Coordinates of C-alpha atoms and ligand atoms in Angstrom, one line a residue:
M1 CA -0.5 -30.1 -120.1
K2 CA -2.6 -30.5 -116.9
L3 CA -4.1 -33.8 -115.9
L4 CA -6.2 -34.9 -112.9
V5 CA -6.0 -38.3 -111.5
I6 CA -9.1 -39.5 -109.6
N7 CA -9.5 -42.5 -107.3
G8 CA -12.6 -43.9 -105.9
P9 CA -13.4 -45.8 -102.7
N10 CA -10.9 -48.0 -100.9
I11 CA -8.0 -47.1 -103.3
N12 CA -6.4 -45.3 -100.2
M13 CA -6.2 -48.8 -98.7
L14 CA -3.9 -50.1 -101.4
G15 CA -1.2 -52.3 -100.0
I16 CA -3.6 -53.3 -97.1
R17 CA -6.6 -54.4 -99.0
E18 CA -6.6 -57.8 -100.7
P19 CA -2.8 -57.8 -101.8
G20 CA -3.5 -61.0 -103.7
I21 CA -5.6 -58.9 -106.1
Y22 CA -4.4 -55.4 -105.8
G23 CA -0.8 -55.9 -105.2
K24 CA 1.5 -54.7 -102.4
N25 CA 2.1 -51.1 -103.5
T26 CA 0.4 -48.6 -101.2
Y27 CA -1.6 -45.4 -102.2
H28 CA 1.5 -43.4 -101.3
D29 CA 3.6 -45.5 -103.8
L30 CA 0.9 -44.6 -106.4
L31 CA 1.3 -40.9 -105.7
V32 CA 5.1 -41.2 -105.9
L33 CA 4.6 -42.9 -109.3
I34 CA 2.3 -40.2 -110.5
E35 CA 4.7 -37.4 -109.3
R36 CA 7.6 -39.1 -111.0
V37 CA 5.8 -39.5 -114.3
A38 CA 4.7 -35.8 -114.1
A39 CA 8.4 -34.8 -113.6
D40 CA 9.7 -37.0 -116.3
E41 CA 7.0 -35.9 -118.9
G42 CA 6.9 -32.2 -118.0
L43 CA 3.2 -32.4 -117.0
T44 CA 1.2 -31.0 -114.2
I45 CA -0.8 -33.8 -112.6
D46 CA -3.1 -33.3 -109.6
H47 CA -4.7 -36.1 -107.7
F48 CA -7.8 -36.7 -105.7
Q49 CA -9.2 -39.8 -103.8
S50 CA -12.6 -40.1 -102.1
N51 CA -14.8 -42.8 -100.8
H52 CA -17.8 -40.7 -101.5
E53 CA -19.6 -40.7 -104.9
G54 CA -20.8 -37.1 -104.7
A55 CA -17.3 -35.8 -103.9
I56 CA -16.1 -37.5 -107.0
V57 CA -18.9 -35.9 -109.1
D58 CA -18.0 -32.5 -107.5
T59 CA -14.4 -32.9 -108.4
I60 CA -15.1 -33.9 -112.0
Q61 CA -17.4 -30.8 -112.3
A62 CA -14.7 -28.6 -110.8
A63 CA -12.2 -29.9 -113.5
Y64 CA -14.3 -28.2 -116.2
G65 CA -12.1 -25.6 -117.9
S66 CA -9.1 -26.4 -115.7
Y67 CA -7.8 -29.8 -117.0
D68 CA -6.8 -31.3 -120.3
G69 CA -7.3 -34.9 -119.3
I70 CA -8.7 -37.1 -116.5
V71 CA -7.3 -40.5 -115.4
I72 CA -10.0 -42.2 -113.3
N73 CA -10.2 -45.4 -111.3
P74 CA -13.8 -45.1 -110.0
A75 CA -13.2 -48.4 -108.0
A76 CA -16.5 -49.9 -106.8
Y77 CA -18.5 -47.0 -108.3
T78 CA -17.3 -48.3 -111.7
H79 CA -20.0 -50.9 -111.6
T80 CA -22.9 -48.6 -110.2
S81 CA -22.3 -45.0 -110.9
V82 CA -24.4 -43.3 -113.7
A83 CA -23.7 -40.1 -111.8
I84 CA -20.0 -40.4 -112.5
L85 CA -20.6 -41.2 -116.1
D86 CA -22.9 -38.2 -116.5
A87 CA -20.3 -35.9 -114.8
L88 CA -17.7 -37.0 -117.3
K89 CA -20.1 -36.4 -120.1
A90 CA -21.0 -33.0 -118.8
V91 CA -17.4 -31.7 -118.7
S92 CA -16.4 -33.5 -121.8
I93 CA -12.7 -33.7 -120.8
P94 CA -10.8 -36.7 -122.4
A95 CA -10.6 -39.5 -119.9
V96 CA -8.9 -42.8 -119.5
E97 CA -10.3 -45.5 -117.0
V98 CA -7.7 -47.5 -114.9
H99 CA -8.3 -50.7 -112.9
I100 CA -5.5 -52.1 -111.0
S101 CA -6.9 -55.6 -111.2
D102 CA -8.0 -57.5 -114.2
V103 CA -11.7 -56.9 -113.7
D104 CA -12.4 -59.1 -116.8
A105 CA -11.2 -62.2 -114.9
R106 CA -13.3 -61.3 -111.8
E107 CA -17.1 -61.5 -110.7
A108 CA -19.8 -60.9 -113.2
F109 CA -20.9 -57.7 -111.4
R110 CA -17.6 -56.2 -112.2
Q111 CA -18.0 -56.7 -116.0
I112 CA -20.1 -53.5 -116.4
S113 CA -18.4 -50.1 -116.3
Y114 CA -20.7 -47.1 -116.4
P115 CA -17.8 -44.5 -116.5
G116 CA -16.2 -46.7 -119.1
L117 CA -18.9 -45.9 -121.5
Y118 CA -17.5 -42.3 -121.6
C119 CA -13.7 -43.1 -121.3
E120 CA -11.9 -43.4 -124.6
K121 CA -9.6 -46.2 -123.2
T122 CA -9.5 -48.6 -120.3
I123 CA -6.3 -50.1 -118.9
K124 CA -6.8 -53.1 -116.6
G125 CA -4.8 -55.7 -114.8
Q126 CA -1.5 -53.7 -115.0
G127 CA -1.3 -52.8 -111.4
I128 CA -0.4 -49.2 -110.5
D129 CA 1.7 -49.0 -113.8
G130 CA -1.7 -48.8 -115.4
Y131 CA -1.8 -45.1 -114.2
R132 CA 1.5 -44.3 -116.0
Q133 CA 0.1 -45.9 -119.2
A134 CA -3.0 -43.8 -119.0
I135 CA -1.1 -40.6 -118.4
L136 CA 1.3 -41.4 -121.3
Y137 CA -1.7 -42.1 -123.6
L138 CA -3.3 -38.8 -122.8
K139 CA 0.1 -37.0 -123.3
E140 CA 0.7 -38.6 -126.6
K141 CA -2.9 -37.9 -127.9
Y142 CA -3.6 -34.4 -126.5
A143 CA -0.4 -32.6 -125.5
Ligands
LIG1 C1 -10.8 -51.8 -109.2 C2 -11.7 -52.9 -109.5 C3 -13.2 -52.6 -108.8 O1 -14.0 -53.8 -109.2 C4 -13.1 -52.6 -107.4 O2 -14.3 -52.4 -106.8 C5 -12.0 -51.6 -106.9 C6 -10.8 -51.5 -107.6 C7 -9.3 -51.9 -109.6 O3 -8.7 -51.0 -109.6 O4 -9.1 -53.0 -109.9 O5 -12.2 -51.1 -105.9 O6 -11.3 -50.5 -109.7

């Protein structure tokens, strides 16, 4: 099984950005976690991070025919991006949305998720462990 983990803007700043909200784990720690889960579960997992909406759309489009599942944290684009929603719908790859923080307990503008309208599950408020949970969900359902 081949999965793709996509992270949106400022996720590369994990560990530095607002540690009271996003925790002390760095983006490197997240990549180590993903690699460990891939090895433990016998999965191939690629990862991509960008601060640019179009690059995320391009990456989702390029996943068509190559990946069995997508784990996506669109970060701030969660709350604005119909383009990312439409790209997920276009490729029709099973997807799980992850948020490191508990967006439900935050500002009103974080309560809408456009990509979440496509994703079959959303994991929020679990820190970087949410990515592990999303990967395991896709493995259990689709492998
Ligand atoms: C986030 C939550 C978003 O509201 C925020 O813009 C992010 C990160 C999270 O992982 O908790 O950048 O997606």
